[in-house]
Every structure is written in structure tokens, then in C-alpha cells.
Short mmCIF file of C-alpha atoms in Angstrom, two decimals:
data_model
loop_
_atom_site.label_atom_id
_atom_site.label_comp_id
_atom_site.label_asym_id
_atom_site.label_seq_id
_atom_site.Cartn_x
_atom_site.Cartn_y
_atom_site.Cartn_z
CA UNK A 1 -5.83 -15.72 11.95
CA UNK A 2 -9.83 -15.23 12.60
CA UNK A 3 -12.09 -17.08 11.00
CA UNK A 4 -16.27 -15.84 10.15
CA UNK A 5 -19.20 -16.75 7.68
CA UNK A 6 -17.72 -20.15 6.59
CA UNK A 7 -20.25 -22.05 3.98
CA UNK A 8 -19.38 -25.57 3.76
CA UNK A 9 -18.73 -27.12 -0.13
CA UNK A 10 -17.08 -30.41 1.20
CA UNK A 11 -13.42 -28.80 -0.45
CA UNK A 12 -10.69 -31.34 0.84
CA UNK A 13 -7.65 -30.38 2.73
CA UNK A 14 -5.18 -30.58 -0.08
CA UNK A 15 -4.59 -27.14 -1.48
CA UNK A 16 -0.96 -25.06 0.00
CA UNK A 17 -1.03 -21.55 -0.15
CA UNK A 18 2.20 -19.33 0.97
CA UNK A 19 1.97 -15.89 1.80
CA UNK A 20 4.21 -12.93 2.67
CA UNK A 21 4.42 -10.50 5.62
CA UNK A 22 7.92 -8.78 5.32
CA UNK A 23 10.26 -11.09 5.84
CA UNK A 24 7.65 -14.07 7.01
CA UNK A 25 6.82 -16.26 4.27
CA UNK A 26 3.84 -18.47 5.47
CA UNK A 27 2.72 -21.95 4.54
CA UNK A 28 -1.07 -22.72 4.74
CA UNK A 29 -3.60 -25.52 4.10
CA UNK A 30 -6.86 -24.92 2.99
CA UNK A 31 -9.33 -27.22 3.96
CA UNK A 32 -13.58 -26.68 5.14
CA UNK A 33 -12.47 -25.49 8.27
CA UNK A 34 -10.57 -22.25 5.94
CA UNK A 35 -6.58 -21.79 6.31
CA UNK A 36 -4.10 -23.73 8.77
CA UNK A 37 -0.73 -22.36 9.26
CA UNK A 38 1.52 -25.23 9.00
CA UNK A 39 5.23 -22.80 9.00
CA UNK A 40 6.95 -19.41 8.42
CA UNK A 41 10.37 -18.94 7.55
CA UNK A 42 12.66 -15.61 7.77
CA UNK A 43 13.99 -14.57 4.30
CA UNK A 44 16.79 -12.69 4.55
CA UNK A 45 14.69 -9.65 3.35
CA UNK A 46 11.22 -8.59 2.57
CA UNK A 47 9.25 -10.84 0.04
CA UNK A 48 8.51 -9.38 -3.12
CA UNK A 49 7.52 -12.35 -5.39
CA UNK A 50 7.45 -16.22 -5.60
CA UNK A 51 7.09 -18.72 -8.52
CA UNK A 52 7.11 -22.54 -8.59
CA UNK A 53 9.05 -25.64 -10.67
CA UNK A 54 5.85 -27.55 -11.62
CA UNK A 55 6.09 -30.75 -9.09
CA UNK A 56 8.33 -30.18 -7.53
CA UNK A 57 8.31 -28.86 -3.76
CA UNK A 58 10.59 -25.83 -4.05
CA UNK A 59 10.01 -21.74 -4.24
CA UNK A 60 11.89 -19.19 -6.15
CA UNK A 61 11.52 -16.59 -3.27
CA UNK A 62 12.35 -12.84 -4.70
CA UNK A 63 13.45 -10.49 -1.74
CA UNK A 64 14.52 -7.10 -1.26
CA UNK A 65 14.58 -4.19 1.45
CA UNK A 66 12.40 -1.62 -1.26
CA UNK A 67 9.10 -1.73 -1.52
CA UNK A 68 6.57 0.11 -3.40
CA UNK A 69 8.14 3.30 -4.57
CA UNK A 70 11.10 2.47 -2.84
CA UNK A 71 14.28 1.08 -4.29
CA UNK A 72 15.73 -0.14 -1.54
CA UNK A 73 19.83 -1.22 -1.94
CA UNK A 74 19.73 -5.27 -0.96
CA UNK A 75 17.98 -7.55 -3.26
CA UNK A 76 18.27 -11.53 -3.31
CA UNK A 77 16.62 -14.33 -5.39
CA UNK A 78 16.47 -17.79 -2.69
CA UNK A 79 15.20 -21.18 -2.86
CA UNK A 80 13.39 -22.42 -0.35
CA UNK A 81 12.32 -26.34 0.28
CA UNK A 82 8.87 -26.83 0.92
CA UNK A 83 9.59 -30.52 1.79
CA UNK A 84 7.58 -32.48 4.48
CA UNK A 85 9.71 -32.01 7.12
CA UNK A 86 9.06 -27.78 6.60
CA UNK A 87 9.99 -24.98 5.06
CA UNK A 88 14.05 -24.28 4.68
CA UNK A 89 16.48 -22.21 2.47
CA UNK A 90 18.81 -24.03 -0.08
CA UNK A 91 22.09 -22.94 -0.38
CA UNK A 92 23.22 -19.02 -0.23
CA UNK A 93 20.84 -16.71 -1.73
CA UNK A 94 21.88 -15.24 -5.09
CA UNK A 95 22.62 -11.51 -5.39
CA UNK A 96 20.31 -9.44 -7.46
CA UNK A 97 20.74 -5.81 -9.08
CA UNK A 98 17.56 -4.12 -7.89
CA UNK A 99 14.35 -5.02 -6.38
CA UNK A 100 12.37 -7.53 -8.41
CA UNK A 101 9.01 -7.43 -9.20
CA UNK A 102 7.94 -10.35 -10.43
CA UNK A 103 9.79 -14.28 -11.23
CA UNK A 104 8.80 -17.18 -13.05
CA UNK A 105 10.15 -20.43 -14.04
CA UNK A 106 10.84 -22.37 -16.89
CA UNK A 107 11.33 -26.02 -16.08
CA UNK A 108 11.52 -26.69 -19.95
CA UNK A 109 14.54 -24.90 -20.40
CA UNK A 110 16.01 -24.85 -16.76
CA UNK A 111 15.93 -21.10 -16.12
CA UNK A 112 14.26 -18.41 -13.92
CA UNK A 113 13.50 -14.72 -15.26
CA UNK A 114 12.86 -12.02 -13.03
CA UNK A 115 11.74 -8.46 -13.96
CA UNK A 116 12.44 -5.22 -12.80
CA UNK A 117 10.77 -1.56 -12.82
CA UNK A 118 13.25 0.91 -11.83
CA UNK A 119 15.69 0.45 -13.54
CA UNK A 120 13.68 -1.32 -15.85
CA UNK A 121 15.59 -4.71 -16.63
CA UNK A 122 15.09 -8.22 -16.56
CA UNK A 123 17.70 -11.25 -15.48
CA UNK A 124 18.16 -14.50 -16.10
CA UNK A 125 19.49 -17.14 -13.83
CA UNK A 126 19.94 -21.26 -15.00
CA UNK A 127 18.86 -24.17 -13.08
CA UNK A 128 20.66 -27.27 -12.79
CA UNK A 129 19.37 -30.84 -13.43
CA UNK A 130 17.79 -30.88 -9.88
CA UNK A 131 16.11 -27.53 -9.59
CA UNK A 132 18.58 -25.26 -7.89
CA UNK A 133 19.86 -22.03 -8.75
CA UNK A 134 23.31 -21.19 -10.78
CA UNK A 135 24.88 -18.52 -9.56
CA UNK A 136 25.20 -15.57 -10.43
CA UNK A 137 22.77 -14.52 -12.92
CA UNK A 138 23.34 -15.72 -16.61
CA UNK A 139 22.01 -12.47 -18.26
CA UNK A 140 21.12 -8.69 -17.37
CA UNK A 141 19.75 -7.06 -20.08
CA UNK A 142 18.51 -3.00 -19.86
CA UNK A 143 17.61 -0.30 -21.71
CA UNK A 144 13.80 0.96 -22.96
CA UNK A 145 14.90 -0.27 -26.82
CA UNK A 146 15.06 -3.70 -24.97
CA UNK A 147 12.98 -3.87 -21.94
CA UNK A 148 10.52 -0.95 -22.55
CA UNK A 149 9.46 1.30 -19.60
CA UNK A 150 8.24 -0.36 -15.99
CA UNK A 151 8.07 -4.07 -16.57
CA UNK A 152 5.93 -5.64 -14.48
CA UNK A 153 5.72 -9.22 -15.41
CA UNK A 154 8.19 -11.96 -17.26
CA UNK A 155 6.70 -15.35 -18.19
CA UNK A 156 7.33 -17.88 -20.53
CA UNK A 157 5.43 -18.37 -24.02
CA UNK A 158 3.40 -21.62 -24.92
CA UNK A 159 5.50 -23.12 -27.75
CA UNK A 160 7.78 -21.10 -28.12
CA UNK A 161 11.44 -20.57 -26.02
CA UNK A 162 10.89 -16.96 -25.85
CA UNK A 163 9.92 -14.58 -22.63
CA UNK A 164 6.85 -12.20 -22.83
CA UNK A 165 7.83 -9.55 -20.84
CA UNK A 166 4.74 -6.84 -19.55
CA UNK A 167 5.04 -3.43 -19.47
CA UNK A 168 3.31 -1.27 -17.62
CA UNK A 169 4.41 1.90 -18.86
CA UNK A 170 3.83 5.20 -16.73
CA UNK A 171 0.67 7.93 -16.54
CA UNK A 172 1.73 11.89 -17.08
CA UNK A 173 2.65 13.56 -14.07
CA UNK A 174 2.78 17.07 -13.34
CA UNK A 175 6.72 16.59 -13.08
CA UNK A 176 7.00 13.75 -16.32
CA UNK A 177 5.49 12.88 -19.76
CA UNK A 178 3.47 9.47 -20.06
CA UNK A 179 5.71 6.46 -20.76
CA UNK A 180 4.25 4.76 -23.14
CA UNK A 181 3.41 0.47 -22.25
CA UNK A 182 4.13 -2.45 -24.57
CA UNK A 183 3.98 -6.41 -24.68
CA UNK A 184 7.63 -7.35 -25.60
CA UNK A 185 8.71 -10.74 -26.56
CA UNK A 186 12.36 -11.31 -25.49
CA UNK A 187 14.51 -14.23 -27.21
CA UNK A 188 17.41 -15.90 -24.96
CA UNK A 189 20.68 -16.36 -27.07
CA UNK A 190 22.82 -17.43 -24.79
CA UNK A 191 24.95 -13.89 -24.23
CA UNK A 192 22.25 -11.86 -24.56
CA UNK A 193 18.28 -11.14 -24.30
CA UNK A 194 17.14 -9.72 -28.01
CA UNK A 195 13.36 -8.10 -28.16
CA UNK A 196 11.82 -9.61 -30.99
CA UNK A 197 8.80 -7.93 -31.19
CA UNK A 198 7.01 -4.76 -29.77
CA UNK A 199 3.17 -5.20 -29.06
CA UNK A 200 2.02 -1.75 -28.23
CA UNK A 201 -1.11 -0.23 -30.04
CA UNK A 202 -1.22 3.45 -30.29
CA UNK A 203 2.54 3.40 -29.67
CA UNK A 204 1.61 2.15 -26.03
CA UNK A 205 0.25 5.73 -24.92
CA UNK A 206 -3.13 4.89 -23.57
CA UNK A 207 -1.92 1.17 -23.22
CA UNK A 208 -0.53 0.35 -19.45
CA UNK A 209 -0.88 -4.04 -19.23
CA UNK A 210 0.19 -4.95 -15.69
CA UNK A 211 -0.48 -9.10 -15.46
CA UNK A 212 -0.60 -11.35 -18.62
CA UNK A 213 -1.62 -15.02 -18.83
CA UNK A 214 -2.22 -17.43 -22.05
CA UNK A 215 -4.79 -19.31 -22.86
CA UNK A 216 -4.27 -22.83 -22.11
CA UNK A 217 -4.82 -23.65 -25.20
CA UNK A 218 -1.95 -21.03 -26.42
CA UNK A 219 -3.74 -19.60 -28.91
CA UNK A 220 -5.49 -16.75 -26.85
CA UNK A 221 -2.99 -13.66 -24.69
CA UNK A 222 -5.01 -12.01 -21.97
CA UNK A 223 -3.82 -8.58 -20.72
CA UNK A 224 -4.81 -6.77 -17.91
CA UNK A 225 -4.34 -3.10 -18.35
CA UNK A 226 -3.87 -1.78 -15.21
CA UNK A 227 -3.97 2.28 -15.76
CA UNK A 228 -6.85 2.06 -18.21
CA UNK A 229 -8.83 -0.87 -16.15
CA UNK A 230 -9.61 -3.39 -19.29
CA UNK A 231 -9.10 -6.54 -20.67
CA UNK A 232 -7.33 -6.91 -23.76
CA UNK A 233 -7.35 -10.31 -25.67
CA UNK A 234 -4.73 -10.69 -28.37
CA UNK A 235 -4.18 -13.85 -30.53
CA UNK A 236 -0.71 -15.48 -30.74
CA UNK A 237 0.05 -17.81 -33.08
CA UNK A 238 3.58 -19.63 -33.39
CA UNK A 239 5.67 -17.80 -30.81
CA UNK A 240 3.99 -13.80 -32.52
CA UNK A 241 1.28 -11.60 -30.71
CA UNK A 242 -0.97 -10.09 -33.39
CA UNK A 243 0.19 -6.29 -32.77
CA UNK A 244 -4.05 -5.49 -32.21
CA UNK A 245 -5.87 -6.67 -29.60
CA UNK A 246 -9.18 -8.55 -30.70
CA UNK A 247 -11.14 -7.50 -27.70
CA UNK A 248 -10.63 -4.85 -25.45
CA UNK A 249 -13.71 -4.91 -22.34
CA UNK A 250 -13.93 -3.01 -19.68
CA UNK A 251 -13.42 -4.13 -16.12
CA UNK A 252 -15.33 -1.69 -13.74
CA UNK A 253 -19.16 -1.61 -12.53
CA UNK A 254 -19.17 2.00 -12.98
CA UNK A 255 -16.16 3.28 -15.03
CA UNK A 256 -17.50 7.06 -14.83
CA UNK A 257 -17.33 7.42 -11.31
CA UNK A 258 -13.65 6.52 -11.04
CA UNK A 259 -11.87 7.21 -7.90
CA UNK A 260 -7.97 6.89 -7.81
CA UNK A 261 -5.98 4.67 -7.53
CA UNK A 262 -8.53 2.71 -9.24
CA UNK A 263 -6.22 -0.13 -10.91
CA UNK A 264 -6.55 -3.31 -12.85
CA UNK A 265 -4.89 -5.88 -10.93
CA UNK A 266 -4.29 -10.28 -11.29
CA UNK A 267 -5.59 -11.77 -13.75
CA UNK A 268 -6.13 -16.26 -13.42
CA UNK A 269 -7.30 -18.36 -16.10
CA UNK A 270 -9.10 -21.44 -14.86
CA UNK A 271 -7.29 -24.81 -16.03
CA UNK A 272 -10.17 -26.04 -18.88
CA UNK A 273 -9.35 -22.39 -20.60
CA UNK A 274 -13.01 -21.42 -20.33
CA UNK A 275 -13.17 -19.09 -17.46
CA UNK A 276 -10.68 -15.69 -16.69
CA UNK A 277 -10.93 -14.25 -13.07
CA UNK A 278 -9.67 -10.31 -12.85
CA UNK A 279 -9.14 -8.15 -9.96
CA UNK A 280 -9.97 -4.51 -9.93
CA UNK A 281 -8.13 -3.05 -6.89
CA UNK A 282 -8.00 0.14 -5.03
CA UNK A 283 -7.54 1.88 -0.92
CA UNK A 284 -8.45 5.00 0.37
CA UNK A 285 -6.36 7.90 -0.10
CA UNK A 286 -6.20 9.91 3.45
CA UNK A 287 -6.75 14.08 2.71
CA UNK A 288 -4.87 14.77 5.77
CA UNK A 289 -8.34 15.44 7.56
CA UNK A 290 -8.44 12.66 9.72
CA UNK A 291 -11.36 11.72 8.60
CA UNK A 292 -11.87 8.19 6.67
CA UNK A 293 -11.81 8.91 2.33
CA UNK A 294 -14.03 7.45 -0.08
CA UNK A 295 -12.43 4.17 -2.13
CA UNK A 296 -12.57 2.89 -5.65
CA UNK A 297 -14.15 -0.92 -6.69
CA UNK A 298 -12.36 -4.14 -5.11
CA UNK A 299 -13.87 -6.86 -6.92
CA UNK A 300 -13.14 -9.84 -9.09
CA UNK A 301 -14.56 -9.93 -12.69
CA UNK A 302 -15.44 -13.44 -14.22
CA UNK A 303 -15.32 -13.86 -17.35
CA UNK A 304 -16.15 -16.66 -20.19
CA UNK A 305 -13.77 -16.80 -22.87
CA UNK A 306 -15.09 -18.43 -26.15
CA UNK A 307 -12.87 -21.32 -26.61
CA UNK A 308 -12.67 -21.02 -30.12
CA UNK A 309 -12.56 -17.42 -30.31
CA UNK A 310 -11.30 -16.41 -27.30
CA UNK A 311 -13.82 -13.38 -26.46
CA UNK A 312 -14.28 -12.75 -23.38
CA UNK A 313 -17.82 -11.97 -21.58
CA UNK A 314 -18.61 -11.04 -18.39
CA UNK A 315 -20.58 -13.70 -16.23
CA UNK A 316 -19.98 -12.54 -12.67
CA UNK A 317 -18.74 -9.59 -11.01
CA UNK A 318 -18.47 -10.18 -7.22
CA UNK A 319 -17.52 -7.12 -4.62
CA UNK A 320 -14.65 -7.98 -2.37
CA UNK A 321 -15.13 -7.01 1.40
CA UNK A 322 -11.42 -5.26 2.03
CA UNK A 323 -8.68 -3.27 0.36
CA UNK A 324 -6.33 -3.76 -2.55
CA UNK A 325 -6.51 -7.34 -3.48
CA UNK A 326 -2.49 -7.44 -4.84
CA UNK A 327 -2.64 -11.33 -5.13
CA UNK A 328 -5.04 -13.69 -6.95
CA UNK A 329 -4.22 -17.56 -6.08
CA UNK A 330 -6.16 -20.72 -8.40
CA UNK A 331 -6.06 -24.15 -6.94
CA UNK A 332 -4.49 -26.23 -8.75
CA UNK A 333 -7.47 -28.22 -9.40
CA UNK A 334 -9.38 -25.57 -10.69
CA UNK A 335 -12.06 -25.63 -7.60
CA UNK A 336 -10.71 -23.12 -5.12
CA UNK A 337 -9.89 -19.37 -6.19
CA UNK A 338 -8.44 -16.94 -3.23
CA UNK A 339 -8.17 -12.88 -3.14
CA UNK A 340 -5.78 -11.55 -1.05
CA UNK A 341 -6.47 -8.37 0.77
CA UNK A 342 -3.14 -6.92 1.06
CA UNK A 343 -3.93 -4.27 4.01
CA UNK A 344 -5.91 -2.76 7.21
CA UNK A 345 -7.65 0.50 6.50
CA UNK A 346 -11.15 2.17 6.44
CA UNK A 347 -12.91 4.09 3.98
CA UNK A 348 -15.94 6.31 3.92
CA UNK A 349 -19.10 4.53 1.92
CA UNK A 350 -21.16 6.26 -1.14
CA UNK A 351 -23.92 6.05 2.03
CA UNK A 352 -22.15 7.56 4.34
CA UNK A 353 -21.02 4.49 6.38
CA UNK A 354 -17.28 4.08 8.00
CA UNK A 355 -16.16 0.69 6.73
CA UNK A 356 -13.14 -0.98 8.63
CA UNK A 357 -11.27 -3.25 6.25
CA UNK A 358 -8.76 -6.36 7.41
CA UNK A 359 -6.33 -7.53 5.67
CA UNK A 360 -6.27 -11.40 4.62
CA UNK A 361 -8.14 -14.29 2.16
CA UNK A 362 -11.21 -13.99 0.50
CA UNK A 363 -12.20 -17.60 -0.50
CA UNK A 364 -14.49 -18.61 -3.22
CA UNK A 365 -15.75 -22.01 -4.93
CA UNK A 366 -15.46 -22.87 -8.18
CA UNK A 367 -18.32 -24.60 -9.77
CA UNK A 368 -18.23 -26.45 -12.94
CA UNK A 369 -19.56 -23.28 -14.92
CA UNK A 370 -16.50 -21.18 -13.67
CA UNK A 371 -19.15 -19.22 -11.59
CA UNK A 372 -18.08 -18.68 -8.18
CA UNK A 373 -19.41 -18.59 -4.45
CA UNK A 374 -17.87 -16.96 -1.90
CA UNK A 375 -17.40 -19.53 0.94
CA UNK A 376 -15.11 -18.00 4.11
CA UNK A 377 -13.13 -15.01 5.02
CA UNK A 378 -10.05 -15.38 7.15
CA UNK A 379 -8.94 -12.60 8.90
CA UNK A 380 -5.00 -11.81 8.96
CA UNK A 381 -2.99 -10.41 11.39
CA UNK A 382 -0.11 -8.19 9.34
CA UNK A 383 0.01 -5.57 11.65
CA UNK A 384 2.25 -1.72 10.42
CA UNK A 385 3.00 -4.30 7.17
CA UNK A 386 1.04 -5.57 4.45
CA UNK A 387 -0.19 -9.35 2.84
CA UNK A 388 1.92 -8.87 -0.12
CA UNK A 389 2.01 -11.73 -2.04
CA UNK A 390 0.06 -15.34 -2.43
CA UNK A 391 -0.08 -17.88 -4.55
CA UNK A 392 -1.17 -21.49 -4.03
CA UNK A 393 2.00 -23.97 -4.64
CA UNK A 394 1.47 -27.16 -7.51
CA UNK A 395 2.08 -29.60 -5.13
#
């Protein structure tokens, strides 16, 4: 990893971020002199997704051998220490239906969800009293009347013991109609997954949310909609989503000079509930010239939400120096935020200019106003593959 423009804030080593190349899942340290490696481990296959029991040190590592547009025909959910004495697997990974794309977990109710776009489905799988995984998985469920078309995201609801699953839904295509997108709130009974209610204004056409995340308050729903690049803010109340979004702000510097893909991307909520951080996210698309394309906005968005109200306004809009920021990692203490730059490439500037891009971490302070300063950029090696997933770990 390479190292340049460090700005010293006096951040403590403390922070552990993993990463994925592949297979590779990486453990690092942050700390003023930017990332140390301190292990990789070989999953069985490539990395798609991680989530976290709060305190505890163990991963919820989703693999697979698809990819983006890819099936694939080998998928596995594995947990992996992240103990002092390194990182290991636990037990035999569990066998999964089709490639995951995102996990989460549920301490509260010892249980992991995992979502899936083609087929669209969701799973899932119980925990037992110490944190490891019950196999097989508990529940499957399938079906657009259930799971809507191209989930993206399952997480748990404040206060309530339901799933909010996100649904990205899918733009018209010469060859296909638009899929419509939809907020769905899923309720475990034990046999099966029931959708209890269908958040999707304008029947979902126009409406494409790709990353959620509550207030931490719980009274405030934040989505990111990724094929229309805005914010939405919903209120929830008592386990229900209002079925209208409240505010709906747009995410780009200049949204009439889009060029595609030009895609709303992570979305992190700082820990006091005043502050949102959004990616916008895009890479070159090659003509088949040779010659280096032009490239949509990479940047992060800040955002103050009203604490009573919830609106969000934009404070901050920073550029990011690289391609495709797929991962967007908070500190746990609310002082550290991290964008990572999932791939090599170069693109052709409005000026003319051939920019080379690296992949790896784009690291920023977090002062007590939310506002934040860029500090270091570490350079990572991922060579034909891609940094496809971050997050820092709670412990």
C-alpha cells in the first residue's frame, strides 16, 4: 500500500477496517501514519459483503464466485474470528442459494438476513447464544409480491422486529420494461417472511433506493436512490414508513450534465444523528477507441439533518480523487469517515487532461460540526480485481 499528502489530526490508532480483494479479506489499523495491514485470510470464494455482531470480534463474511452481472453457481455465508491472535474461519461455511448482495445482523433477535438480486430473494439464518451460525438457512422467501424486484439491501428496523428490505428496481432497456423500486418491510414468523408494507411512490417507477439507514433517533429513514441520484427522507413511526417521502434533494453538483453510469451510492449517518455522508459514484465507460472516456461525479455529499425534523441540507460536497467509491466506512467513534475507491482506471477531464485513478482509501476527519477534512490517501494494490467492499469493524 502507498502512502501521499498525509495531514496530521492527532487520530489514535484504534479504528479496524477490513477490506476485500477476491478472495483476500484484509484487516487494517488506522492510525496518523494512515492504514497498517495487520492480516488477510482466503475465503473460500470471492467477498461480496460483510456485517458485524455489535462487540463482539466476529464477521458474517458473504462469498460467491459471481460478481457484478454475473451469477456465478457457488455461494457461501462464513464466520470469521477477528480475535487477537488473527483472523480465522469458524466452523464450515453455510451454503447459500445465489450470490448475496448484502448481510446484516440482528444481535437482538439472534439472526442474520442476507439479500439477493437475481433471483431476487432474501434468507434468513439463526444465531446461537454465542454468535455462530445455524445451519442451514431458517427461511428463503421469493417472489416480486414478496421481495419486489433487485433488492439491494436488508437491515433491521429501530423498534420494531421487522426487516426493511431495499429495492432497487431496474431502468428500461432496449430489450426490458422498467421494474419498478420499493421500500418493503418484511415480518419474520417463524415459517415464513410476510411483506407488510410496500413503500413505493409513483408505484416505484421513477423510484430506484439502493442503501438505506435510520436515523439514530428512529424516527427519520434515509434513502439513497441510486438510478435517480437523490436523497429521500421518509418518517417512520412505530415499526410503518409514511408511504411519501418528506424530502427528496438532489445529490449531484451538476445534475444536467449527467454522464452514465452516474449512480447514487453509500449512504452513513454520523452517531449524534446530525450529519448524513452520501456517495455519488461513477468510471469511465471505454468507446472501444483506445482512447481514455470522460467520467461522471465521485464525491461525498454532507449533509445536516434537522434533528427534529429530519431535513436534510447540504453543508459540504467534497470531490473524490479516483473511481467508483462502492464502500463508505464511519468510525465507530464518529471521527474518522473512509471512501473506498473500488478500481484502477483513467478518464479524460472536462479540460482535456488524462487522469490516472488508483484504487484504495480516501480518508477524511470528522470535526465536531460533521464537516469533514480530507487527511491521507492510501494507495492500493488490487491489481486485474477490484476493492470491493469496506467497512470499519465495532470493536
Amino acid at each position: 500500500m502507498g502512502q501521499e499528502q498525509l495531514v496530521g489530526h492527532g487520530l489514535e490508532a484504534g479504528p479496524v477496517l477490513l477490506a476485500s480483494i477476491g478472495r483476500s479479506l484484509f484487516r487494517y489499523r488506522l492510525g496518523d501514519e494512515g492504514f497498517v495491514e495487520q492480516g488477510r485470510l482466503e475465503l473460500p470464494l470471492a467477498v461480496q459483503y460483510a456485517c458485524f455482531p455489535p462487540g463482539r470480534p466476529v464477521a458474517y463474511v458473504a462469498c460467491s464466485n459471481g460478481g457484478v452481472a454475473v451469477p456465478g453457481d457457488r455461494h457461501c455465508l462464513v464466520q470469521v474470528s477477528l480475535g487477537d491472535t488473527g483472523m480465522h474461519i469458524v466452523a464450515e461455511p453455510v451454503a447459500l442459494p445465489y450470490r448475496p448482495l448484502h448481510a446484516s445482523v440482528d444481535m437482538g433477535r439472534n439472526r442474520v438476513a442476507l439479500a439477493y438480486n437475481r433471483p431476487a430473494a432474501v434468507t434468513v439464518h439463526d444465531l446461537d447464544d454465542n454468535g455462530g451460525l445455524v445451519p442451514p438457512w431458517r427461511l428463503l422467501a421469493e417472489g416480486a409480491e414478496r421481495v419486489g424486484h433487485f433488492p439491494h439491501q436488508v437491515i433491521p428496523m429501530p423498534g420494531s422486529p421487522d426487516l426493511l428490505l431495499t429495492c432497487r428496481g431496474d431502468d428500461a432497456s432496449t430489450a426490458s420494461e422498467e421494474n419498478p423500486g420499493s421500500l418493503r418491510v418484511l415480518r419474520d414468523e417463524g415459517q415464513t417472511l410476510a411483506c407488510v408494507q410496500v413503500v413505493a411512490p409513483n408505484a416505484g417507477f421513477g423510484f430506484g433506493p439502493r442503501n438505506c439507514a435510520f436515523q439514530p433517533q428512529g424516527h427519520m429513514l434515509y434513502a439513497v436512490l441510486e438510478r435517480q441520484n437523490r436523497l429521500a427522507a421518509f418518517r417512520y413511526r412505530e415499526g410503518l414508513i409514511e408511504p411519501q417521502p418528506s424530502w427528496d434533494v438532489g445529490l449531484l453538483d451538476k445534475p444536467e450534465k449527467i454522464r452514465r453510469p452516474q449512480l447514487g451510492g453509500a449512504i452513513a449517518i454520523h452517531p449524534t444523528g446530525r450529519y448524513a455522508y452520501v456517495v455519488n459514484r461513477a468510471h469511465p465507460v471505454p468507446d472501444g477507441s483506445g482512447n481514455a472516456a470522460p467520467c461522471g461525479e465521485n464525491s461525498i455529499v454532507v449533509f445536516h439533518l434537522d434533528v427534529r425534523t429530519g431535513e436534510p441540507r447540504e453543508m459540504q460536497r467534497l470531490a473524490l480523487n479516483g473511481l467508483h467509491a462502492r464502500c463508505l466506512a464511519l468510525a465507530p467513534d464518529g471521527k474518522a469517515l473512509v471512501a473506498a475507491l473500488r478500481q484502477t482506471g483513467r478518464y479524460k477531464h472536462d479540460d482535456g487532461r488524462i487522469v490516472e485513478c488508483a484504487a484504495g482509501f480516501v480518508t477524511f476527519h470528522i470535526a465536531d460540526t460533521g464537516h469533514l477534512t480530507f487527511m491521507r490517501q492510501d494507495v492500493v494494490d488490487v491489481g486485474n480485481d477490484q476493492l470491493f467492499w469496506a467497512d470499519f469493524a465495532p470493536i
